[in-house]
XYZ file of C-alpha atoms in Angstrom:
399
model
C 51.379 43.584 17.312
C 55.423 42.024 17.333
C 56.600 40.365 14.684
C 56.731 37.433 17.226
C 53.129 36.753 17.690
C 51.124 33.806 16.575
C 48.349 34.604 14.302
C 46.031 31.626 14.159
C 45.700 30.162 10.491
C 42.124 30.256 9.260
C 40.997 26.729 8.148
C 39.581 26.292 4.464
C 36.719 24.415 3.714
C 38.831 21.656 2.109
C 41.360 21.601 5.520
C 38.325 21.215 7.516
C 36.681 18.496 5.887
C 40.714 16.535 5.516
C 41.350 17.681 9.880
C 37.415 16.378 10.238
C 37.556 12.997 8.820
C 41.488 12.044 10.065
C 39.814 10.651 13.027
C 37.196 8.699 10.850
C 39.603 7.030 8.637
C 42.100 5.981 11.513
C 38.766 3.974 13.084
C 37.069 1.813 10.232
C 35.258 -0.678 12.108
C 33.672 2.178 14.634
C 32.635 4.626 12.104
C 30.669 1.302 10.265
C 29.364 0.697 13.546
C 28.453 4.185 14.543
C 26.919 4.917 10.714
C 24.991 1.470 10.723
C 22.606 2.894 13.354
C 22.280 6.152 11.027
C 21.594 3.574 8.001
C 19.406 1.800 9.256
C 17.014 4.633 10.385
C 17.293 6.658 7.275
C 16.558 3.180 4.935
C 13.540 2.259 6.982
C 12.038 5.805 6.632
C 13.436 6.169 2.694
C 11.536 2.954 2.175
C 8.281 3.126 4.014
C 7.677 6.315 2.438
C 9.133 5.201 -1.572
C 7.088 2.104 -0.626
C 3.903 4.055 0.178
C 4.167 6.432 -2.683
C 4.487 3.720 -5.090
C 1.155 1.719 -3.360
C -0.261 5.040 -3.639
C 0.466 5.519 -7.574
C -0.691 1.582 -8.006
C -3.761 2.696 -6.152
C -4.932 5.789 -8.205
C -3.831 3.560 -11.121
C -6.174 0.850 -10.427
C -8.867 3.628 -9.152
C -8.588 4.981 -12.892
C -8.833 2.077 -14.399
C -12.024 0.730 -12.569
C -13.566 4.096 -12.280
C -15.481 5.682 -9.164
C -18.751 5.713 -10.645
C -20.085 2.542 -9.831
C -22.958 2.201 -7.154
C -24.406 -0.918 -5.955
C -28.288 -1.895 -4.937
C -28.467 -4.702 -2.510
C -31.607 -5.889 -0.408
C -31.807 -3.820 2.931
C -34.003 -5.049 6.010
C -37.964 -5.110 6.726
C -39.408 -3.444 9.838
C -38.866 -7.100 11.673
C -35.276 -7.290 10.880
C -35.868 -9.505 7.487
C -34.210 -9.582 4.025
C -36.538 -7.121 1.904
C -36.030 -8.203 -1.790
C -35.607 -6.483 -4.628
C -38.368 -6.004 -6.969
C -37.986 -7.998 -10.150
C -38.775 -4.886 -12.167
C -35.635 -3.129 -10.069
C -32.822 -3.145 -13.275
C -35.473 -1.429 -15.336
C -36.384 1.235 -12.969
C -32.950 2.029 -12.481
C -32.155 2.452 -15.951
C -34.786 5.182 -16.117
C -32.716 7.386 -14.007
C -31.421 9.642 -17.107
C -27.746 10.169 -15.967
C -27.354 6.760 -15.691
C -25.209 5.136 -18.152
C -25.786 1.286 -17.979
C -27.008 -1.019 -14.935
C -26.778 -5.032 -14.693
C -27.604 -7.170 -12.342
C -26.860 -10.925 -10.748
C -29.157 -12.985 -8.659
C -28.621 -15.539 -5.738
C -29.250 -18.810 -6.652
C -28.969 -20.734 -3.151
C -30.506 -24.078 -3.747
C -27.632 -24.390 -6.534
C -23.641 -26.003 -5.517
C -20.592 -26.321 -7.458
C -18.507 -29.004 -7.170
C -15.215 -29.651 -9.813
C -17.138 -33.220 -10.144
C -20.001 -35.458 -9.338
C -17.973 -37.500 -6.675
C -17.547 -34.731 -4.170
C -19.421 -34.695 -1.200
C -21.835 -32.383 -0.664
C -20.875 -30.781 2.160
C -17.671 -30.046 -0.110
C -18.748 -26.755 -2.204
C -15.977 -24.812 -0.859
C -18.123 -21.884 -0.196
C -18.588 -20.913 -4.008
C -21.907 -19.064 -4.903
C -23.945 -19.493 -7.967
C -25.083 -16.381 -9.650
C -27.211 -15.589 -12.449
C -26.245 -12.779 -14.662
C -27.232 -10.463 -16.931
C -25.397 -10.205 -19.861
C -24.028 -6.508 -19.814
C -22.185 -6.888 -16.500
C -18.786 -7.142 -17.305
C -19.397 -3.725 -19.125
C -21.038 -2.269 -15.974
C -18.816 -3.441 -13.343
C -15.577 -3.276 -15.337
C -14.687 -7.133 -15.638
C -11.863 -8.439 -17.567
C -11.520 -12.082 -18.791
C -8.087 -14.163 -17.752
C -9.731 -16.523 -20.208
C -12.321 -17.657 -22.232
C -15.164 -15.427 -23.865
C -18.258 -13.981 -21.805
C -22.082 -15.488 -21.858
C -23.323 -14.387 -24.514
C -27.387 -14.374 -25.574
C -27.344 -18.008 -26.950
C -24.652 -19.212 -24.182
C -27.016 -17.481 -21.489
C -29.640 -20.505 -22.331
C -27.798 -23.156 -21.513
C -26.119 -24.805 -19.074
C -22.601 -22.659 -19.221
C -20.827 -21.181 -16.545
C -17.992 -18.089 -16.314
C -15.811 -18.521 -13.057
C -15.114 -15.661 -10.868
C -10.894 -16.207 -10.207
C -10.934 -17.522 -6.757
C -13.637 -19.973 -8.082
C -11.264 -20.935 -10.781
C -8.211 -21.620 -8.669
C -10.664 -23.727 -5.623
C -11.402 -25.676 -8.697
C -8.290 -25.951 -10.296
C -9.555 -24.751 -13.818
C -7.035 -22.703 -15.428
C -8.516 -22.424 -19.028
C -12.397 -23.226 -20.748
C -13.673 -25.925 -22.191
C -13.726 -27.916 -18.766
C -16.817 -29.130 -17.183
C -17.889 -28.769 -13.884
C -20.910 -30.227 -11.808
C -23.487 -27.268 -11.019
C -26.714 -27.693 -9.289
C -26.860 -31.389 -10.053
C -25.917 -31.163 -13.694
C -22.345 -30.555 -15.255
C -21.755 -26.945 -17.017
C -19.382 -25.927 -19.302
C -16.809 -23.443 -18.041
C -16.962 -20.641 -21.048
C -14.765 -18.484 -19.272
C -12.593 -17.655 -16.164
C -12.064 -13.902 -14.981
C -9.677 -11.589 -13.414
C -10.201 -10.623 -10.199
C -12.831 -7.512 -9.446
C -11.594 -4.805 -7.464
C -15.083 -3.318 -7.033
C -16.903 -6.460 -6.842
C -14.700 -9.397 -4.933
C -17.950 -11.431 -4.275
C -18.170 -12.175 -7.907
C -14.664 -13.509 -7.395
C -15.923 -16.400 -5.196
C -18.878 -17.177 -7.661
C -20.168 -18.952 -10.558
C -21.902 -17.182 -12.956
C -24.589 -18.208 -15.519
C -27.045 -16.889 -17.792
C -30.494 -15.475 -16.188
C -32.339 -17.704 -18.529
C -30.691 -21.183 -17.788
C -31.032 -19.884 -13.899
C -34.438 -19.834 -13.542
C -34.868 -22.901 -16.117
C -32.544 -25.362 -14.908
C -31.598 -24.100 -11.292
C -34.709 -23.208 -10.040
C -33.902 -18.908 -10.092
C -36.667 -17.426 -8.714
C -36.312 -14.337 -11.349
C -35.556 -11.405 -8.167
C -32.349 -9.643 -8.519
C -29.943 -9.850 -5.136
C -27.914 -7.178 -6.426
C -27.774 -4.310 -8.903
C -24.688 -3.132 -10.316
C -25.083 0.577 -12.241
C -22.578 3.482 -13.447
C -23.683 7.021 -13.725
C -21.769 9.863 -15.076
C -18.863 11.133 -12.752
C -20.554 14.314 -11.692
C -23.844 13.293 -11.402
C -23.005 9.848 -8.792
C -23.868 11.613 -6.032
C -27.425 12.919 -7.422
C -28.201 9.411 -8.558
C -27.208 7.893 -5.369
C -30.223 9.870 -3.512
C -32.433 8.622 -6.087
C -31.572 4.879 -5.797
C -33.359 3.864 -3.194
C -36.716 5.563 -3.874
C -36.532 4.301 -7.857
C -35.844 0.854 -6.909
C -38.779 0.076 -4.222
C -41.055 3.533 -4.373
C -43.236 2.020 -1.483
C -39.996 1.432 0.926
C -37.233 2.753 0.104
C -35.778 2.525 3.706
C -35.624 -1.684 2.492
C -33.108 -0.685 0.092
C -29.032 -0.435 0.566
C -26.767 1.995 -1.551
C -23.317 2.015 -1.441
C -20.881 2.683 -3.525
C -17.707 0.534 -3.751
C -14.671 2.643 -4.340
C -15.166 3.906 -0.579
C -14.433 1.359 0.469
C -11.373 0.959 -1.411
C -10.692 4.389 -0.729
C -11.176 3.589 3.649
C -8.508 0.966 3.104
C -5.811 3.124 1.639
C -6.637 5.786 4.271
C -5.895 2.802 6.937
C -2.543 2.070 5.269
C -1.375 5.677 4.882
C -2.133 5.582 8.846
C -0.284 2.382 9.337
C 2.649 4.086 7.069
C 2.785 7.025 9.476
C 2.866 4.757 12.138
C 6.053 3.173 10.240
C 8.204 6.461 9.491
C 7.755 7.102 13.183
C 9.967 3.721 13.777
C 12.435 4.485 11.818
C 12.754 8.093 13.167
C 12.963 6.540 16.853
C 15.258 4.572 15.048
C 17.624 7.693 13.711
C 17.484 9.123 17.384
C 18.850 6.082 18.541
C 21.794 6.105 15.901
C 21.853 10.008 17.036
C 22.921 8.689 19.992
C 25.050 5.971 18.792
C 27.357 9.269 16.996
C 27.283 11.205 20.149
C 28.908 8.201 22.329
C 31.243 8.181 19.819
C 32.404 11.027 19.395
C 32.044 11.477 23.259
C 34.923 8.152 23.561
C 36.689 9.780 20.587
C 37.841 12.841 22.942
C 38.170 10.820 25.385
C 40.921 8.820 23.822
C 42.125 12.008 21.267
C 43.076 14.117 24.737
C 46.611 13.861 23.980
C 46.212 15.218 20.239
C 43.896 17.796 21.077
C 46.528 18.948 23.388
C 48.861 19.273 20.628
C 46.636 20.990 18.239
C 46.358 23.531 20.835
C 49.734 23.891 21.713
C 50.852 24.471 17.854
C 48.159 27.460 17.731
C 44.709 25.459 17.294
C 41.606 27.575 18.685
C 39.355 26.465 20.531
C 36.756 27.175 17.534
C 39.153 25.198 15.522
C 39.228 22.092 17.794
C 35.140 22.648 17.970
C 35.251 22.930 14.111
C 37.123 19.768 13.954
C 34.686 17.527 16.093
C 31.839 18.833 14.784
C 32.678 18.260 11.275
C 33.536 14.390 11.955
C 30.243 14.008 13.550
C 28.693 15.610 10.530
C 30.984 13.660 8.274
C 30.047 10.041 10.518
C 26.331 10.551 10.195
C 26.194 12.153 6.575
C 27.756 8.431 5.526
C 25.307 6.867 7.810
C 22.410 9.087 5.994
C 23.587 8.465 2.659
C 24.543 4.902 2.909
C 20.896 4.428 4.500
C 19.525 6.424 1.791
C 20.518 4.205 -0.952
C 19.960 1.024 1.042
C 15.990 2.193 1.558
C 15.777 3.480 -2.318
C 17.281 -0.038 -3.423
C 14.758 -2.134 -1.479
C 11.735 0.083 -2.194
C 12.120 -0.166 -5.703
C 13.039 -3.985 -5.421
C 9.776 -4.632 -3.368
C 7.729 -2.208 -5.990
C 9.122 -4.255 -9.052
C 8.147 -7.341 -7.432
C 4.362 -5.861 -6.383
C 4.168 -4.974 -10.127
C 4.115 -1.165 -9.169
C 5.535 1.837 -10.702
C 9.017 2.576 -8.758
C 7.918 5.705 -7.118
C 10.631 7.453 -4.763
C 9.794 10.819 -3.920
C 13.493 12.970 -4.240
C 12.025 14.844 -0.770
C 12.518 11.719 1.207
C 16.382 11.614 -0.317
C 16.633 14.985 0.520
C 14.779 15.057 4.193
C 16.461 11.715 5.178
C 20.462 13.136 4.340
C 19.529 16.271 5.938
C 17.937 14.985 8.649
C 20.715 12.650 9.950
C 23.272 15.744 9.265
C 21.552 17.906 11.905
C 21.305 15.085 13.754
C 25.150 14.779 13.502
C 25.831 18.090 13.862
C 23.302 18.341 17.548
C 25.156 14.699 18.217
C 28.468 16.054 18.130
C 27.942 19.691 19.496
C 28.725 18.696 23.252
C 31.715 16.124 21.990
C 32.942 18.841 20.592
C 32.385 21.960 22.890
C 34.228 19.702 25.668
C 37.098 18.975 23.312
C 37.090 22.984 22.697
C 37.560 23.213 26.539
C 40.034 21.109 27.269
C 43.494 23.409 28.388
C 46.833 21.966 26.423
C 48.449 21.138 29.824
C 45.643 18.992 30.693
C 45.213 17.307 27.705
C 49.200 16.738 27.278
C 49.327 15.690 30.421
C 46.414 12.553 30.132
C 47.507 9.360 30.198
């Protein structure tokens, strides 16, 4: 080899990264533009996902708290298609079953309307249902008071009433002590509850005593639903049971369920529905994809002349190639970051205002940057294979 020939420099790491970004920093408003599409792709999937994770700890949170153990009895259907009611013995069989822990039930009392006062109209009620109640079901069911105190055996003989908390807000009671007019006579509100994830029909209902039911409403005495918790691994064994215990002679009149499923069946539908969200936002990154690769397709275009340069002061074509490539990386890595902290931001914003823990898996960080740098990197790979091609003469001699 003569001392006179050119040996191509090797580029660093650090002189690729400075060569890669010249063309970035020279074109603010176009690189914002180009790494907006990027951004927005990579926040929409950060935050479905964050956003889904943190439903999903509030979920098995609230799961916890109310427990899966809890199985309800309800009336099922005669052979002509009628209500079958419960026995009135039906509480008392059920607590027979030995892994059964404690069982409650409330009653239907449809003759019986609630009104805030005796000047509404009749036809007024609002839709709120009167319930009697045993005494033990906010230990069965897992109720919690907003306010107030519970029936208790005295209270349950007279004419006092807990409101479920939709009942208390169509009312407009916010605290005890307040009458209301029940059945044709006023009842004093003893207490107003928090809402019942396992049981929302109690949250449309007024509840009083069994006792001052069936003495001053009219109860006919027959359970309309039975409320029971079992131990955790015996639910299942006890659920096969139900039926038979509670009406031996027709057990097919009976209905089991057992609420958490269907608390369970709604989170399934919105972790479908979130899928059905991180695809958007990944159409979403394509189309940014494509946003990078039109501009890095115009930034040859108009970088001809410098290109031609490079190559004419020694550049290879690798270089050139390593030089596009890495500002496409460089365009979409801000895109993906930016993006990144835009989705982590609002998840965590819309979790705090939910009343959720923040959750925000560090996978979706790290799968939404590295996704948008291969997405770069593909993006630029035919910008910068043509740029590779182009001969110094011809690109010295564009216009």
């Amino acid at each position: 080899m003569s001392s006179g020939q050119l040996v191509p420099h090797r580029l660093g790491p650090a002189d690729t990264v400075r060569v890669g970004s010249a063309g970035l920093r020279v074109r603010p408003a176009r690189v914002v533009l180009s790494a907006l599409g990027i951004a927005i792709g990579i926040a929409a999937m950060v935050a479905v996902i964050a956003i889904s994770s943190s439903s999903q700890a509030a979920f098995n949170a609230r799961l916890a708290s109310v427990g899966t153990n809890l199985l309800t009895v309800t009336p099922g259907k005669d052979f002509l298609g009628k209500p079958a009611p419960l026995p009135e013995s039906s509480v008392g069989m059920v607590e027979r079953i030995a892994p059964v822990d404690s069982a409650s039930a409330t009653g239907s009392v449809d003759d019986a309307h609630v009104y805030r006062n005796d000047h509404i109209p009749q036809d007024a009620s609002g839709g709120i249902g009167v319930l009697a109640t045993g005494l033990d079901l906010p230990t069965t069911v897992g109720l919690h008071l907003a306010a107030g105190t519970w029936l208790n055996a005295a209270q349950a003989r007279y004419p006092t009433v807990v409101l479920g908390a939709t009942t208390a807000e169509l009312l407009g009671i916010t605290h005890p002590g307040n009458r209301i007019w029940l059945g044709g006579q006023w009842f004093t509100v003893t207490g107003i509850l928090h809402k019942a994830p396992l049981a929302p029909e109690l949250d449309t209902s007024a509840l009083v005593g069994w006792d001052a039911a069936k003495r001053l409403l009219g109860f006919d005495g027959r359970p309309t639903q039975i409320y029971l918790r079992s131990a955790d691994s015996k639910v299942g064994q006890v659920r096969d049971v139900l039926a038979a215990t509670v009406n031996p002679e027709n057990p097919s009149e009976v209905t089991v369920s057992r609420p958490s499923d269907a608390l369970t069946a709604k989170q399934a539908a919105n972790n479908a529905f979130t899928s059905l969200l991180v695809g958007i936002g990944g159409i979403a990154l394509l189309v940014g994809g494509v946003g990078v690769a039109n501009t890095m397709v115009i930034a040859v275009l108009e970088r001809r002349g410098e290109i031609g340069l490079r190559r004419s002061l020694g550049a290879t074509r690798a270089q050139i190639r390593t030089q596009f490539l890495t500002e496409s990386v460089l365009l979409s890595t801000l895109g993906g970051a930016s993006g990144a902290a835009l989705g982590a931001v609002a998840s965590a914003g819309y979790a705090v205002y939910q009343g959720w823990q923040v959750v925000i898996p560090p996978w979706a960080l790290a799968v939404g940057v590295g996704a948008t740098i291969a997405i770069g990197a593909f993006a630029g790979l035919w910008p910068a294979v043509r740029a590779a091609r182009l001969a110094p003469r011809e690109a010295l001699s564009s216009p």
